[in-house]
Coordinates of C-alpha atoms and ligand atoms in Angstrom, one line a residue:
M1 CA 74.7 103.3 128.3
M2 CA 74.1 105.5 125.1
K3 CA 76.1 104.9 122.0
S4 CA 76.8 107.2 119.1
V5 CA 75.7 105.5 116.0
I6 CA 76.3 106.7 112.4
T7 CA 72.9 106.5 110.8
G8 CA 73.7 108.3 107.6
T9 CA 76.6 109.4 105.4
G10 CA 76.8 112.0 102.5
S11 CA 79.5 113.7 100.5
Y12 CA 80.1 116.3 97.8
L13 CA 82.9 116.7 95.3
P14 CA 83.3 119.8 93.1
E15 CA 82.7 119.3 89.4
K16 CA 86.1 120.4 88.2
V17 CA 88.7 117.6 87.8
L18 CA 92.4 118.5 87.8
T19 CA 94.5 115.7 86.4
N20 CA 98.2 115.1 86.8
A21 CA 98.5 116.0 83.1
D22 CA 96.9 119.4 83.9
L23 CA 99.5 119.9 86.7
E24 CA 102.4 119.1 84.3
K25 CA 101.4 122.3 82.5
I26 CA 101.5 124.4 85.7
V27 CA 104.7 123.2 87.5
D28 CA 107.7 121.1 86.8
T29 CA 106.3 117.7 87.6
T30 CA 105.2 114.5 85.9
D31 CA 102.3 112.1 86.1
E32 CA 104.8 109.4 86.9
W33 CA 106.3 111.2 89.9
I34 CA 102.9 112.2 91.4
T35 CA 101.5 108.6 91.0
Q36 CA 104.6 106.9 92.3
R37 CA 105.2 109.1 95.3
S38 CA 101.6 109.7 96.4
G39 CA 99.1 107.5 94.5
I40 CA 97.2 110.5 93.2
K41 CA 96.0 110.6 89.6
E42 CA 93.4 113.4 89.7
R43 CA 91.7 115.5 92.3
R44 CA 88.6 117.9 92.5
I45 CA 88.9 121.6 92.7
A46 CA 86.1 123.9 93.9
A47 CA 84.8 126.7 91.7
E48 CA 86.0 130.2 92.6
N49 CA 82.6 131.1 94.1
E50 CA 82.2 127.7 95.8
S51 CA 83.1 127.8 99.5
T52 CA 83.9 125.2 102.1
G53 CA 80.5 126.0 103.6
D54 CA 78.7 125.4 100.4
M55 CA 80.3 122.0 100.0
A56 CA 79.6 121.2 103.6
I57 CA 75.8 122.0 103.1
F58 CA 75.6 119.6 100.1
A59 CA 77.3 116.8 102.0
A60 CA 75.1 117.4 105.1
R61 CA 71.9 117.4 103.1
R62 CA 72.8 114.0 101.6
A63 CA 73.7 112.6 105.0
L64 CA 70.4 113.8 106.5
E65 CA 68.6 112.1 103.6
D66 CA 70.5 108.9 104.0
S67 CA 69.7 108.8 107.7
N68 CA 66.0 109.7 107.2
S69 CA 66.5 112.7 109.6
A70 CA 65.0 116.1 109.2
P71 CA 67.0 119.2 109.9
E72 CA 64.6 119.9 112.8
E73 CA 66.0 116.8 114.6
I74 CA 69.5 118.1 114.5
D75 CA 70.7 119.5 117.8
G76 CA 74.4 119.9 117.0
V77 CA 76.6 120.7 114.0
I78 CA 80.3 120.2 114.2
V79 CA 82.4 121.0 111.1
A80 CA 86.1 120.0 110.9
T81 CA 87.8 122.5 108.6
T82 CA 91.0 124.4 108.2
T83 CA 89.7 126.5 105.3
P84 CA 86.6 128.3 106.7
D85 CA 84.5 130.7 104.6
R86 CA 85.4 133.5 107.0
T87 CA 87.6 134.0 110.0
F88 CA 84.3 134.1 111.8
P89 CA 81.5 133.0 112.2
S90 CA 82.1 129.3 111.9
V91 CA 81.2 127.2 108.9
A92 CA 79.0 125.2 111.3
V93 CA 76.7 128.1 112.0
K94 CA 76.3 128.6 108.3
V95 CA 75.4 124.9 107.8
Q96 CA 73.0 125.1 110.7
G97 CA 71.3 128.3 109.4
E98 CA 71.1 127.2 105.8
L99 CA 69.7 123.7 106.6
G100 CA 67.1 125.2 109.0
C101 CA 68.3 123.3 112.1
P102 CA 66.9 124.6 115.4
P103 CA 69.2 126.4 117.8
G104 CA 71.7 124.0 119.3
L105 CA 75.4 123.6 119.6
A106 CA 77.4 124.6 116.4
F107 CA 81.1 125.2 116.0
D108 CA 84.2 124.3 113.9
V109 CA 87.0 122.1 115.0
Q110 CA 90.5 122.8 113.7
A111 CA 92.9 119.8 113.7
V112 CA 93.8 120.0 110.0
C113 CA 93.8 116.5 108.4
T114 CA 92.9 114.9 111.7
G115 CA 90.0 117.2 112.0
F116 CA 87.2 114.7 111.2
V117 CA 88.5 112.3 113.9
Y118 CA 88.7 115.1 116.4
A119 CA 85.1 116.2 115.5
L120 CA 83.7 112.7 115.6
S121 CA 85.3 112.3 119.1
V122 CA 83.9 115.6 120.4
A123 CA 80.4 114.7 119.0
D124 CA 80.6 111.2 120.6
N125 CA 81.4 112.7 124.0
F126 CA 78.4 115.2 123.7
I127 CA 76.1 112.3 122.9
K128 CA 77.5 110.0 125.6
C129 CA 77.1 112.6 128.3
G130 CA 73.5 113.4 127.1
Q131 CA 74.1 116.9 125.9
A132 CA 73.0 116.2 122.3
K133 CA 70.9 113.5 120.6
R134 CA 71.7 113.9 116.9
I135 CA 74.8 115.7 115.6
L136 CA 75.8 116.4 112.0
V137 CA 79.6 115.8 111.9
I138 CA 81.2 117.2 108.8
G139 CA 84.6 117.4 107.3
A140 CA 84.9 120.1 104.6
E141 CA 87.8 121.7 102.9
K142 CA 88.8 124.1 100.1
M143 CA 92.5 123.3 100.3
S144 CA 93.0 124.8 96.8
S145 CA 92.5 128.2 98.5
V146 CA 95.6 127.8 100.6
V147 CA 97.8 126.0 98.1
D148 CA 100.8 127.8 96.6
W149 CA 100.3 126.9 92.9
E150 CA 104.0 127.5 92.2
D151 CA 105.2 125.0 94.8
R152 CA 105.3 121.6 93.1
T153 CA 106.0 119.8 96.4
T154 CA 102.5 120.6 97.7
C155 CA 100.2 121.8 94.9
V156 CA 100.1 118.3 93.5
L157 CA 98.7 116.8 96.7
F158 CA 95.9 118.8 98.1
A159 CA 92.2 119.1 96.9
D160 CA 88.6 120.1 97.7
G161 CA 85.5 118.3 98.9
A162 CA 83.2 117.6 101.8
G163 CA 81.8 114.6 103.7
A164 CA 79.3 114.3 106.5
V165 CA 77.7 111.8 108.9
V166 CA 74.7 111.9 111.1
L167 CA 75.6 110.7 114.6
E168 CA 72.7 109.6 116.7
A169 CA 72.2 108.6 120.4
Q170 CA 71.0 105.0 120.6
E171 CA 70.6 102.5 123.4
E172 CA 73.4 100.0 123.4
S173 CA 72.3 97.4 120.8
A174 CA 74.6 94.5 122.0
E175 CA 77.3 93.8 124.5
G176 CA 80.8 95.2 124.0
I177 CA 82.4 95.3 120.6
D178 CA 79.3 93.7 119.0
G179 CA 77.1 96.7 119.6
R180 CA 76.6 99.4 116.9
G181 CA 78.3 102.8 117.4
I182 CA 81.6 104.4 118.3
H183 CA 83.6 102.1 120.7
S184 CA 86.7 104.3 121.3
T185 CA 88.4 107.4 120.0
H186 CA 92.0 108.3 120.4
L187 CA 93.4 111.8 119.9
Y188 CA 96.9 113.2 119.9
A189 CA 98.9 116.2 119.1
N190 CA 102.6 117.1 119.4
G191 CA 102.9 120.9 119.3
N192 CA 106.7 120.7 119.1
Q193 CA 106.1 119.5 115.5
R194 CA 103.9 122.5 114.5
E195 CA 106.4 124.0 112.0
M196 CA 106.6 120.8 109.9
L197 CA 103.3 121.4 108.2
R198 CA 101.7 124.8 108.4
T199 CA 100.5 127.8 106.4
S200 CA 102.7 130.8 105.8
G201 CA 100.2 133.2 107.5
G202 CA 97.0 133.8 109.4
P203 CA 94.6 136.5 110.6
S204 CA 96.6 137.6 113.6
T205 CA 100.1 137.5 112.0
T206 CA 100.1 138.3 108.3
G207 CA 96.5 139.2 108.0
T208 CA 96.1 136.6 105.2
A209 CA 95.3 132.9 105.2
G210 CA 98.8 132.1 103.9
T211 CA 99.7 129.1 101.8
I212 CA 100.7 125.5 102.7
E213 CA 104.4 124.8 103.6
M214 CA 105.3 121.2 104.3
Q215 CA 108.5 119.3 105.1
G216 CA 107.0 116.3 103.2
R217 CA 109.7 113.7 104.0
E218 CA 109.7 114.4 107.7
V219 CA 105.9 114.4 107.9
F220 CA 105.8 111.1 106.0
K221 CA 108.2 109.5 108.5
Y222 CA 106.0 110.5 111.5
A223 CA 102.8 109.6 109.7
V224 CA 104.0 106.0 109.2
T225 CA 105.1 105.7 112.9
Y226 CA 102.1 107.5 114.5
M227 CA 99.6 105.5 112.4
A228 CA 101.2 102.2 113.3
D229 CA 101.2 103.2 117.0
I230 CA 97.7 104.3 117.1
V231 CA 96.1 101.3 115.3
A232 CA 98.0 99.2 117.9
E233 CA 96.5 101.3 120.7
V234 CA 93.0 100.9 119.2
L235 CA 93.3 97.1 119.1
E236 CA 94.7 97.0 122.7
A237 CA 92.0 99.4 124.0
N238 CA 89.2 97.3 122.5
Q239 CA 90.8 93.9 123.0
I240 CA 90.4 92.9 119.4
K241 CA 92.6 91.3 116.7
P242 CA 93.1 92.9 113.3
D243 CA 91.1 90.2 111.5
Q244 CA 88.0 91.4 113.4
I245 CA 88.1 94.7 111.5
D246 CA 86.1 94.7 108.3
W247 CA 87.3 98.0 106.9
L248 CA 90.2 100.4 107.4
V249 CA 89.0 103.9 106.5
P250 CA 92.1 106.0 106.6
H251 CA 92.9 109.7 105.9
Q252 CA 94.0 109.9 102.3
A253 CA 97.4 111.7 102.3
N254 CA 99.6 109.2 100.5
I255 CA 98.9 105.6 99.2
R256 CA 102.3 104.5 100.7
I257 CA 101.3 105.7 104.2
I258 CA 97.9 103.8 103.8
E259 CA 99.6 100.7 102.6
S260 CA 102.1 100.8 105.4
T261 CA 99.4 101.0 108.0
A262 CA 97.4 98.2 106.4
Q263 CA 100.5 96.0 106.3
K264 CA 101.2 96.6 110.0
L265 CA 97.6 95.4 110.6
G266 CA 98.1 92.5 108.2
M267 CA 95.1 93.7 106.3
P268 CA 94.8 93.1 102.5
M269 CA 94.3 96.3 100.5
D270 CA 90.8 95.0 99.5
K271 CA 89.7 95.8 103.1
V272 CA 91.0 99.3 102.8
V273 CA 88.9 102.2 101.5
A274 CA 91.3 104.2 99.2
T275 CA 90.1 107.2 97.3
I276 CA 93.4 109.0 97.0
D277 CA 93.8 108.2 93.3
R278 CA 90.7 110.2 92.5
H279 CA 90.3 112.6 95.5
G280 CA 93.9 113.6 96.4
N281 CA 94.4 114.9 99.9
T282 CA 91.2 116.7 101.0
S283 CA 92.4 117.1 104.6
A284 CA 89.5 116.9 107.1
A285 CA 87.1 115.9 104.3
S286 CA 89.0 112.8 103.2
I287 CA 87.7 110.3 105.7
P288 CA 83.9 111.1 105.5
L289 CA 84.3 111.2 101.6
A290 CA 85.9 107.8 101.6
L291 CA 83.3 106.4 104.1
D292 CA 80.4 107.7 102.1
E293 CA 81.8 106.3 98.9
A294 CA 82.2 102.8 100.3
V295 CA 78.7 103.0 102.0
Q296 CA 76.9 104.1 98.9
D297 CA 78.6 101.5 96.6
G298 CA 77.7 98.8 99.1
R299 CA 81.1 97.8 100.3
I300 CA 80.6 98.9 103.9
K301 CA 77.5 97.3 105.3
P302 CA 75.6 97.9 108.5
G303 CA 77.1 96.0 111.4
Q304 CA 80.7 96.0 110.1
L305 CA 83.6 97.1 112.2
L306 CA 85.5 100.2 110.9
L307 CA 88.9 101.5 111.9
I308 CA 89.3 105.2 111.1
E309 CA 92.6 106.9 111.4
A310 CA 94.3 110.2 110.4
M311 CA 97.3 112.4 110.8
G312 CA 98.1 116.0 109.9
G313 CA 99.4 119.4 110.7
G314 CA 100.2 120.1 114.4
L315 CA 101.3 117.4 114.2
T316 CA 98.0 115.9 115.1
W317 CA 96.8 112.3 114.9
G318 CA 93.9 110.2 115.9
A319 CA 91.8 107.1 115.4
A320 CA 88.3 105.7 116.1
L321 CA 86.8 102.2 116.2
V322 CA 83.2 102.2 115.0
R323 CA 80.6 99.5 114.5
F324 CA 78.7 100.9 111.5
Ligands
UT7_1 O1 97.7 115.1 105.2 C1 98.6 115.6 106.1 C2 99.8 114.8 106.2 N1 100.6 114.8 105.1 C3 101.2 113.8 104.7 O2 101.1 112.8 105.3 C4 102.2 114.0 103.5 C5 103.5 113.2 103.9 N2 104.5 113.3 102.9 C6 104.4 112.7 101.7 O3 103.3 112.2 101.3 C7 105.6 112.6 100.7 O4 106.7 113.1 101.5 C8 105.5 113.5 99.5 C9 104.5 112.9 98.5 C10 105.1 114.9 99.8 C11 106.8 113.6 98.8 O5 107.3 112.3 98.5 P1 108.8 111.9 98.9 O6 109.0 110.5 98.4 O7 109.0 112.1 100.4 O8 109.6 112.9 98.0 P2 110.7 114.0 98.6 O9 110.1 115.1 99.2 O10 111.8 113.2 99.3 O11 111.3 114.5 97.2 C12 112.0 113.6 96.3 C13 112.5 114.4 95.0 C14 113.1 115.8 95.4 O12 114.1 116.0 94.5 P3 115.7 115.7 94.9 O13 115.9 116.6 96.1 O14 115.7 114.3 95.3 O15 116.4 116.1 93.7 C15 112.0 116.8 95.1 O16 112.5 118.1 94.8 O17 111.3 114.8 94.3 C16 111.3 116.2 94.0 N3 109.9 116.6 93.9 C17 109.2 116.5 92.8 N4 109.5 116.1 91.5 C18 108.5 116.1 90.6 C19 109.1 117.1 94.8 N5 107.9 117.4 94.4 C20 107.9 117.0 93.1 C21 107.0 117.0 92.0 N6 107.3 116.5 90.8 N7 105.7 117.4 92.2

């Protein structure tokens, strides 16, 4: 049985730092409010001429280097994004072309903040069924391009960046949960909740990308419930106890949602990778950004068990259990 193993991680953050103090000058808000309600202190904002694809390429190059893989060895590129460079073609084909990967599968996945978990699951299935051997899975977003900079309820939350992993087909290294690779993925959406978090437009309606509109309090409530349910499902599906998990690598939307999930698992916060204070909510990029940070600074080590989870517009939600 083939397993999908993460053999490299990489990420990219734009240079420009936007602090809460900077936002105080743009909208009626305070550092205190943003910090207390979301946990965010600062975030990165892409330059005007810097696109989602550009950031994805930087992150992908670093992931390839980290995994000692050459672009020629990549037979799939999957990019999770909700802020593509163009309506078409996909960001994935731009990455594939710019990196010099040979012809192979390449497409974008749109599941908003859950996008990376969806993309990881899709890539895992391609690998398990033998249709690809080495896939670049990327989460990249320029959320600043769909933010309404006059709406204080959303503009203080969202940010830009990209993260990537190389996912590789490898023979099962050990029995069951002890083996390296993705052990399970769990994906959900409830389309009846699609108006709760959305943009105000799109190519086939208004002809523009639109800007973010969110019923924050409602989304928050569902986020807490869905994350609690899905981590329980992961534990049950893999027949494991929370103390077997080395790291929780959650989507970074709100520190209070993250803390609530950790609490449900009985996991102390020092086993949780939290980047929200410095990254803000980078949608599909937040998990691979957090993962790469903790891998590169030596917190996450090969062989450790990671629980990844996310929730976002759709509403969508998902999780994955991975032995790194
Ligand atoms: O990544 C995709 C998934 N997204 C999420 O998971 C986000 C989920 N939601 C949240 O994280 C939180 O709901 C927010 C951080 C968005 C908001 O926190 P909250 O504790 O739910 O605040 P609220 O929306 O209930 O607003 C409380 C008050 C309101 O004033 P009143 O009505 O009580 O007078 C808002 O108008 O805070 C006000 N407010 C602000 N005040 C200062 C809203 N935004 C701001 C702001 N600065 N930026």
